[in-house]
Coordinates of C-alpha atoms in Angstrom, one line a residue:
Chain A
M1 CA -3.9 10.0 -57.0
P2 CA -4.0 11.4 -53.4
Q3 CA -0.6 11.5 -51.7
K4 CA -0.3 9.0 -48.8
I5 CA 0.1 10.8 -45.5
S6 CA 2.3 9.0 -43.1
P7 CA 0.8 8.8 -39.6
R8 CA 2.1 11.1 -36.9
K9 CA 4.2 9.1 -34.4
I10 CA 6.1 9.3 -31.2
K11 CA 8.5 6.7 -29.9
I12 CA 7.8 5.2 -26.4
D13 CA 10.7 3.0 -25.3
Q14 CA 11.8 2.6 -28.9
Q15 CA 8.3 1.5 -30.0
D16 CA 6.5 3.6 -32.7
I17 CA 3.2 4.9 -31.3
P18 CA 0.8 6.8 -33.6
F19 CA -1.2 9.7 -32.3
S20 CA -3.8 12.2 -33.5
E21 CA -3.6 16.0 -33.2
G22 CA -4.3 17.1 -29.6
Q23 CA -3.6 13.8 -27.9
S24 CA -1.4 13.7 -24.8
I25 CA 1.5 11.1 -24.5
M26 CA -0.8 9.2 -22.1
E27 CA -3.7 9.1 -24.6
A28 CA -1.5 7.9 -27.4
A29 CA 0.0 5.2 -25.2
E30 CA -3.3 4.0 -24.0
Q31 CA -4.7 3.8 -27.5
A32 CA -1.7 1.7 -28.4
G33 CA -2.0 -0.5 -25.3
V34 CA 1.1 0.8 -23.7
Y35 CA 0.8 1.1 -19.9
I36 CA 2.1 4.2 -18.2
P37 CA 1.5 4.0 -14.4
H38 CA -1.1 6.6 -13.3
L39 CA -3.6 7.3 -10.5
C40 CA -5.1 10.8 -11.1
H41 CA -5.6 10.2 -14.8
K42 CA -8.7 8.6 -16.3
A43 CA -9.7 8.4 -19.9
G44 CA -12.5 10.8 -20.7
Y45 CA -11.6 13.3 -18.0
K46 CA -9.5 16.4 -18.3
A47 CA -5.9 15.8 -17.3
H48 CA -5.0 16.8 -13.8
G49 CA -1.3 16.1 -13.7
S50 CA -1.1 16.0 -9.9
C51 CA -0.1 12.4 -8.9
R52 CA 3.1 12.6 -11.0
L53 CA 3.1 8.8 -11.3
C54 CA 3.0 9.1 -15.1
T55 CA 6.2 11.1 -15.2
V56 CA 8.2 10.1 -18.3
K57 CA 11.3 11.5 -20.0
A58 CA 10.3 13.1 -23.2
S59 CA 13.3 14.0 -25.4
G60 CA 15.3 14.3 -22.2
R61 CA 12.8 16.4 -20.2
W62 CA 10.8 15.2 -17.2
V63 CA 7.1 15.6 -18.0
S64 CA 3.8 14.1 -16.9
A65 CA 2.5 12.0 -19.7
C66 CA -1.1 12.9 -19.0
T67 CA -0.5 16.6 -19.6
E68 CA 2.2 16.7 -22.2
P69 CA 1.0 16.8 -25.8
A70 CA 2.3 14.2 -28.2
E71 CA 4.5 15.8 -30.9
V72 CA 6.0 14.2 -34.0
G73 CA 9.4 12.7 -33.3
L74 CA 9.1 12.8 -29.5
Q75 CA 11.3 10.2 -27.9
V76 CA 9.7 9.0 -24.7
E77 CA 11.3 6.9 -22.0
N78 CA 8.7 5.1 -19.9
N79 CA 9.6 1.7 -18.6
S80 CA 13.2 2.4 -17.3
S81 CA 14.5 1.2 -14.0
E82 CA 15.1 4.9 -13.0
L83 CA 11.6 5.9 -13.7
Q84 CA 10.1 2.8 -12.1
S85 CA 12.2 3.4 -9.0
Q86 CA 11.0 7.0 -8.7
R87 CA 7.4 6.0 -9.3
R88 CA 7.8 3.4 -6.5
A89 CA 9.0 6.2 -4.2
I90 CA 5.9 8.3 -5.1
V91 CA 3.6 5.4 -4.2
Q92 CA 5.5 4.8 -1.0
L93 CA 5.0 8.4 -0.1
L94 CA 1.2 8.1 -0.7
F95 CA 1.1 5.1 1.6
A96 CA 3.1 6.8 4.3
E97 CA 1.1 10.0 4.3
G98 CA -2.3 8.4 4.4
N99 CA -3.8 5.6 6.6
H100 CA -4.0 2.7 4.1
H101 CA -4.9 -0.4 6.1
C102 CA -5.0 -2.9 3.3
P103 CA -5.7 -6.0 5.4
F104 CA -9.1 -4.9 6.4
C105 CA -10.1 -2.4 3.7
E106 CA -13.2 -3.3 1.6
K107 CA -11.4 -2.0 -1.5
S108 CA -8.4 -4.3 -1.1
G109 CA -7.8 -6.4 -4.2
N110 CA -9.8 -3.9 -6.3
C111 CA -7.7 -0.9 -5.3
Q112 CA -5.7 0.9 -7.9
L113 CA -3.2 2.4 -5.4
Q114 CA -2.5 -1.1 -4.1
A115 CA -2.4 -2.5 -7.7
V116 CA 0.2 0.1 -8.8
A117 CA 2.2 -0.7 -5.7
Y118 CA 2.2 -4.4 -6.6
S119 CA 3.1 -3.6 -10.2
L120 CA 6.0 -1.5 -9.1
D121 CA 7.3 -4.3 -6.8
M122 CA 6.8 -2.2 -3.7
H123 CA 7.1 -4.3 -0.5
D124 CA 6.9 -1.5 2.1
A125 CA 6.4 2.2 2.5
H126 CA 10.1 2.9 3.2
F127 CA 9.3 6.4 4.7
A128 CA 8.0 7.1 8.2
H129 CA 4.3 6.7 8.4
Q130 CA 2.5 10.0 9.3
F131 CA -0.7 8.4 10.7
P132 CA -2.7 11.6 10.0
H133 CA -5.9 12.3 11.8
R134 CA -8.6 12.4 9.2
T135 CA -12.4 12.3 9.6
L136 CA -14.7 9.6 8.3
D137 CA -18.1 10.5 6.8
A138 CA -20.5 7.6 7.3
S139 CA -23.6 9.8 7.5
H140 CA -25.0 8.6 4.2
P141 CA -26.8 5.2 4.3
E142 CA -25.4 4.1 0.9
V143 CA -22.1 6.0 0.4
L144 CA -19.0 6.0 2.5
L145 CA -16.3 8.7 2.5
D146 CA -13.2 7.5 4.3
R147 CA -10.6 10.3 4.1
D148 CA -7.9 8.0 5.5
R149 CA -7.8 6.4 2.0
C150 CA -8.0 9.6 0.0
I151 CA -5.0 10.4 -2.2
Q152 CA -6.5 13.7 -3.4
C153 CA -6.5 12.9 -7.1
E154 CA -9.6 15.0 -7.6
L155 CA -11.1 12.3 -9.9
C156 CA -14.4 12.4 -7.8
V157 CA -14.3 16.2 -8.0
R158 CA -14.1 16.1 -11.8
A159 CA -16.6 13.2 -12.1
S160 CA -19.2 14.9 -9.9
K161 CA -18.9 18.2 -11.9
E162 CA -18.4 16.9 -15.4
H163 CA -20.3 13.6 -15.4
D164 CA -22.9 13.7 -12.6
K165 CA -23.4 17.5 -13.0
K166 CA -23.7 17.8 -9.2
N167 CA -20.5 19.4 -7.9
V168 CA -20.5 17.4 -4.7
F169 CA -16.8 17.4 -3.9
A170 CA -13.8 19.8 -3.7
L171 CA -10.4 19.9 -2.1
S172 CA -9.9 22.3 0.7
G173 CA -6.9 23.4 2.7
R174 CA -3.2 23.4 1.9
G175 CA -0.3 21.0 2.1
P176 CA -0.7 18.2 4.7
H177 CA -4.0 19.8 5.8
T178 CA -5.6 19.4 2.3
Q179 CA -8.8 17.3 2.5
L180 CA -11.8 16.3 0.5
I181 CA -14.8 18.4 1.5
V182 CA -18.5 17.8 0.7
N183 CA -20.7 20.5 -0.8
S184 CA -23.7 20.5 1.6
E185 CA -24.9 22.8 4.3
S186 CA -23.7 20.4 7.1
G187 CA -20.6 19.3 5.1
K188 CA -21.9 15.8 5.4
L189 CA -22.7 13.3 2.6
K190 CA -26.2 12.7 3.9
D191 CA -27.2 16.3 3.1
S192 CA -25.5 16.3 -0.3
E193 CA -26.8 15.3 -3.7
I194 CA -24.7 12.2 -3.9
E195 CA -26.3 8.9 -4.9
K196 CA -24.9 5.4 -4.8
D197 CA -24.5 5.0 -8.5
D198 CA -22.8 8.3 -9.1
E199 CA -19.7 8.2 -11.3
A200 CA -17.9 10.2 -8.6
I201 CA -17.9 7.0 -6.5
K202 CA -17.0 4.7 -9.3
V203 CA -13.9 6.6 -10.4
C204 CA -12.3 6.6 -6.9
P205 CA -9.0 4.7 -7.4
T206 CA -8.8 3.8 -3.7
G207 CA -11.5 3.0 -1.1
A208 CA -12.0 6.6 -0.1
L209 CA -15.5 6.7 -1.8
M210 CA -17.4 3.5 -1.7
N211 CA -20.9 2.2 -2.3
R212 CA -21.8 0.7 1.0
S213 CA -24.2 -1.9 -0.3
K214 CA -21.9 -4.9 -0.9
P215 CA -18.7 -4.8 1.0
F216 CA -16.4 -7.8 0.7
S217 CA -18.7 -9.3 -1.9
V218 CA -15.9 -10.7 -4.1
P219 CA -13.9 -13.5 -2.5
I220 CA -10.1 -13.2 -2.2
G221 CA -8.6 -14.7 -5.3
Q222 CA -11.3 -13.4 -7.6
R223 CA -10.8 -9.7 -7.1
Q224 CA -9.6 -7.5 -10.0
F225 CA -5.9 -7.3 -9.1
D226 CA -5.5 -10.7 -7.3
N227 CA -3.9 -12.5 -10.2
I228 CA -3.3 -10.1 -13.1
P229 CA -1.1 -7.0 -12.6
I230 CA -2.6 -3.7 -13.5
D231 CA 0.0 -3.1 -16.1
Q232 CA -1.3 -6.2 -18.0
Q233 CA -5.0 -5.3 -17.8
S234 CA -5.2 -1.5 -17.7
T235 CA -4.5 0.1 -21.0
G236 CA -7.3 2.6 -20.2
K237 CA -9.2 1.6 -23.2
S238 CA -12.1 0.5 -21.0
G239 CA -11.7 3.7 -18.9
N240 CA -13.0 1.7 -16.0
N241 CA -11.6 2.4 -12.5
E242 CA -14.2 0.1 -10.9
A243 CA -13.6 -3.4 -9.8
Q244 CA -14.7 -6.1 -12.2
P245 CA -17.5 -8.2 -10.7
Chain B
M1 CA 26.6 -21.4 2.6
T2 CA 27.3 -25.0 3.6
Q3 CA 26.4 -24.8 7.3
K4 CA 22.8 -24.6 8.4
I5 CA 21.2 -21.1 8.4
R6 CA 20.6 -19.9 11.9
L7 CA 17.2 -18.4 12.1
A8 CA 15.4 -16.5 14.9
T9 CA 11.8 -15.3 14.9
C10 CA 9.7 -13.2 17.3
S11 CA 6.3 -11.6 17.4
L12 CA 6.2 -8.0 18.8
A13 CA 2.9 -6.2 18.5
G14 CA 1.5 -8.9 16.3
C15 CA -1.0 -11.8 16.5
F16 CA 1.2 -14.7 15.7
G17 CA -0.7 -15.1 12.4
C18 CA 2.6 -14.6 10.4
H19 CA 4.2 -17.4 12.5
M20 CA 1.2 -19.6 11.7
S21 CA 1.6 -18.8 8.0
F22 CA 5.3 -19.8 8.2
L23 CA 4.3 -23.2 9.7
D24 CA 1.8 -23.4 6.8
I25 CA 4.7 -24.5 4.5
D26 CA 3.5 -27.9 5.6
E27 CA 5.7 -30.8 4.6
A28 CA 8.3 -28.4 3.4
L29 CA 9.1 -27.9 7.1
I30 CA 11.1 -31.1 6.8
S31 CA 13.3 -29.8 4.1
V32 CA 13.6 -26.4 5.9
A33 CA 14.8 -28.3 9.0
D34 CA 17.6 -29.7 6.8
I35 CA 18.9 -26.2 6.0
V36 CA 17.7 -24.2 9.0
E37 CA 18.6 -24.2 12.7
F38 CA 16.2 -22.3 14.9
D39 CA 17.5 -20.0 17.5
R40 CA 15.2 -17.8 19.6
S41 CA 11.6 -18.4 18.4
P42 CA 8.2 -19.4 19.9
I43 CA 9.1 -22.8 18.3
T44 CA 12.1 -23.3 20.5
D45 CA 11.2 -21.1 23.5
I46 CA 14.8 -19.8 23.6
K47 CA 14.6 -16.4 25.4
H48 CA 17.5 -14.5 23.7
V49 CA 18.7 -14.3 20.2
T50 CA 22.4 -15.0 19.5
N51 CA 24.5 -14.7 16.3
C52 CA 21.9 -15.5 13.6
D53 CA 21.9 -15.3 9.8
I54 CA 18.2 -14.3 9.6
G55 CA 15.8 -12.6 12.0
L56 CA 12.1 -12.6 11.2
I57 CA 10.2 -9.9 13.0
E58 CA 6.4 -10.1 13.2
G59 CA 4.4 -7.2 14.5
G60 CA 5.2 -3.5 15.1
I61 CA 6.5 -1.6 18.1
C62 CA 4.0 -0.8 20.8
N63 CA 6.1 -0.9 24.0
S64 CA 9.6 -0.6 25.5
D65 CA 10.0 -4.4 25.5
N66 CA 9.4 -4.5 21.8
I67 CA 12.1 -1.9 21.2
E68 CA 14.6 -3.9 23.4
V69 CA 13.9 -7.2 21.6
L70 CA 14.0 -5.5 18.2
K71 CA 17.4 -3.9 18.9
E72 CA 18.7 -7.2 20.2
F73 CA 17.6 -8.9 16.9
R74 CA 19.3 -6.2 14.9
E75 CA 22.6 -6.6 16.7
Q76 CA 22.5 -10.4 16.5
C77 CA 21.1 -11.0 13.0
K78 CA 23.0 -10.4 9.7
I79 CA 19.7 -10.1 7.8
L80 CA 16.6 -8.7 9.5
V81 CA 13.2 -9.1 7.8
A82 CA 10.0 -7.3 8.5
V83 CA 7.3 -9.9 8.3
G84 CA 3.7 -9.0 7.6
A85 CA 1.5 -5.9 7.6
C86 CA 2.0 -5.0 11.3
A87 CA 5.8 -5.0 11.2
I88 CA 5.7 -3.1 7.9
T89 CA 3.0 -0.5 8.6
G90 CA 2.0 -0.9 12.3
G91 CA -1.2 -2.7 11.2
V92 CA -4.2 -3.1 13.4
P93 CA -2.4 -2.1 16.6
A94 CA -1.6 1.2 14.9
L95 CA -5.3 2.1 14.9
R96 CA -4.7 3.4 18.4
N97 CA -2.5 6.1 16.8
H98 CA -5.7 8.1 16.2
F99 CA -6.1 8.4 19.9
E100 CA -4.0 9.7 22.8
L101 CA -2.4 6.9 24.8
K102 CA -4.1 8.3 27.9
E103 CA -7.5 8.0 26.3
C104 CA -6.8 4.3 25.3
L105 CA -5.7 3.4 28.9
E106 CA -8.7 5.1 30.4
E107 CA -11.1 3.5 28.0
V108 CA -9.8 0.0 28.8
Y109 CA -8.9 0.2 32.5
L110 CA -11.2 2.9 33.9
K111 CA -14.3 3.3 31.8
G112 CA -14.6 -0.1 30.1
K113 CA -17.6 -2.2 30.6
G114 CA -17.3 -4.7 33.4
V115 CA -14.2 -3.2 34.9
V116 CA -13.8 -4.1 38.6
N117 CA -11.5 -2.0 40.8
P118 CA -10.6 0.5 38.0
Q119 CA -7.0 1.5 37.9
I120 CA -4.3 2.0 35.2
P121 CA -1.6 -0.7 35.6
S122 CA 1.7 0.7 36.7
D123 CA 3.7 -2.3 37.9
E124 CA 7.4 -1.9 37.1
E125 CA 7.4 -5.4 35.6
L126 CA 5.1 -4.2 32.8
P127 CA 6.8 -2.6 29.8
L128 CA 5.8 1.0 29.2
L129 CA 3.6 1.6 26.2
T130 CA 5.0 3.8 23.4
E131 CA 3.0 7.0 22.6
K132 CA 2.3 5.6 19.1
V133 CA 2.6 2.2 17.4
Y134 CA 5.5 2.2 14.9
P135 CA 6.5 0.1 12.0
I136 CA 9.8 -1.6 12.8
H137 CA 11.8 0.2 10.0
E138 CA 11.3 3.4 11.9
V139 CA 13.3 2.0 14.8
V140 CA 16.1 -0.2 13.2
K141 CA 17.4 -0.9 9.7
I142 CA 15.5 -3.6 7.9
D143 CA 16.9 -5.6 5.0
Y144 CA 13.8 -7.2 3.5
S145 CA 10.1 -7.0 3.9
L146 CA 7.6 -9.8 3.4
P147 CA 4.2 -8.1 2.8
G148 CA 0.8 -9.6 3.6
C149 CA -1.6 -10.3 6.4
P150 CA -0.1 -12.8 6.7
P151 CA 2.6 -13.2 4.1
P152 CA 2.0 -16.5 2.1
A153 CA 3.9 -19.6 3.2
D154 CA 5.7 -19.5 -0.2
A155 CA 7.1 -16.1 0.6
F156 CA 8.9 -17.5 3.6
M157 CA 10.2 -20.4 1.5
E158 CA 11.5 -18.0 -1.2
L159 CA 13.2 -15.8 1.4
I160 CA 15.0 -18.7 3.1
T161 CA 15.9 -20.5 -0.2
A162 CA 17.3 -17.3 -1.7
I163 CA 19.4 -16.6 1.3
K164 CA 20.7 -20.2 1.3
Q165 CA 21.6 -19.8 -2.4
N166 CA 23.3 -16.5 -1.8
R167 CA 20.9 -14.6 -4.1
E168 CA 18.4 -11.7 -3.7
P169 CA 14.9 -12.9 -2.7
K170 CA 12.4 -12.4 -5.5
L171 CA 8.7 -12.1 -4.6
E172 CA 6.5 -13.1 -7.5
Y173 CA 3.3 -11.2 -8.0
A174 CA 1.2 -13.5 -5.9
L175 CA 3.6 -13.2 -3.0
R176 CA 3.6 -9.5 -2.7
H177 CA 0.0 -8.7 -1.7
F178 CA -0.8 -6.4 1.2
D179 CA -3.8 -8.4 2.6

């Protein structure tokens, strides 16, 4: 009679979470329907570990859940007031260092950055707004690149390379001068290989990259995050960053 | 708190949309009137704020008069609340932060279509424009923020009710949207 092998488990906030070899804390959590706030992570893509929103305490150490491998017996603290408060500060910094004009943004209501802010009970940006000068690329008839809204998560960079096989985007520059650049001779979207149905556009968690065809097509009240918080609808199982119609 | 709450409101670089939303509490205005006494506000036309429990500030900072009014509110109000996207982030007026102030003035008063006798206004009665438009928390300490463009009427009710009941305001999910 074969010996029964007990499943490998970690504990997240005292809850047993099974995992398979090679999975990160984030992947194990998503599989079990446990929400860990994140922006640069997306199921199916290589972990980036840059937004730090998924920082958890794993057996007393601060680690990003999307890059830290799950290991048997790991005790993970996720939904604590300390971590939530630090995550709120990260999101506030993202709002303060970009130009996020929610009241007239086409992505409002379907925006993950905004949804995470709602979920973390953020009411204001707290820090001094930087109002950076960033350029808009409206050269393409079907795709818009608004760098004001870019949080430099590199999801579009990864999607364009790994999914679309096009390599349209990259990050260039350092520190506050970092910006998303377009791989074309003119540096404009219109001369790149981008197409409106590319995954690189769909994965954008904010309104930085958008399909221009149907702005404001979903009425207020029916948008993805109007009524149900992201922590109650995004376990990552669907792996869908796009707004639901 | 047995006495009526003294409440003052003003709109700085705002559109009065937040005030309209406040009025949108409809018939609840009657019960609000039972617990609230209005001081300076567009509703009363009182010009200066004095000794209030709550100050509601709509709009950001775009000129020297805004700063003066905001500081007066801070001095006179126990609790100061940033109301709406413009007070919290600068909002639509802050779009001018992408341009030099000089460029904005020239565009409007010198180069604009249909401008007659082009000149940049410099009357001493006019408040000077700030170089940039600022959210109000960058000028004075703010105690609470009501997000939204405008914040829903229920958010105003929750704020006033909570303060009346001596508890922290709690904005439910539907009351903390940014648009």
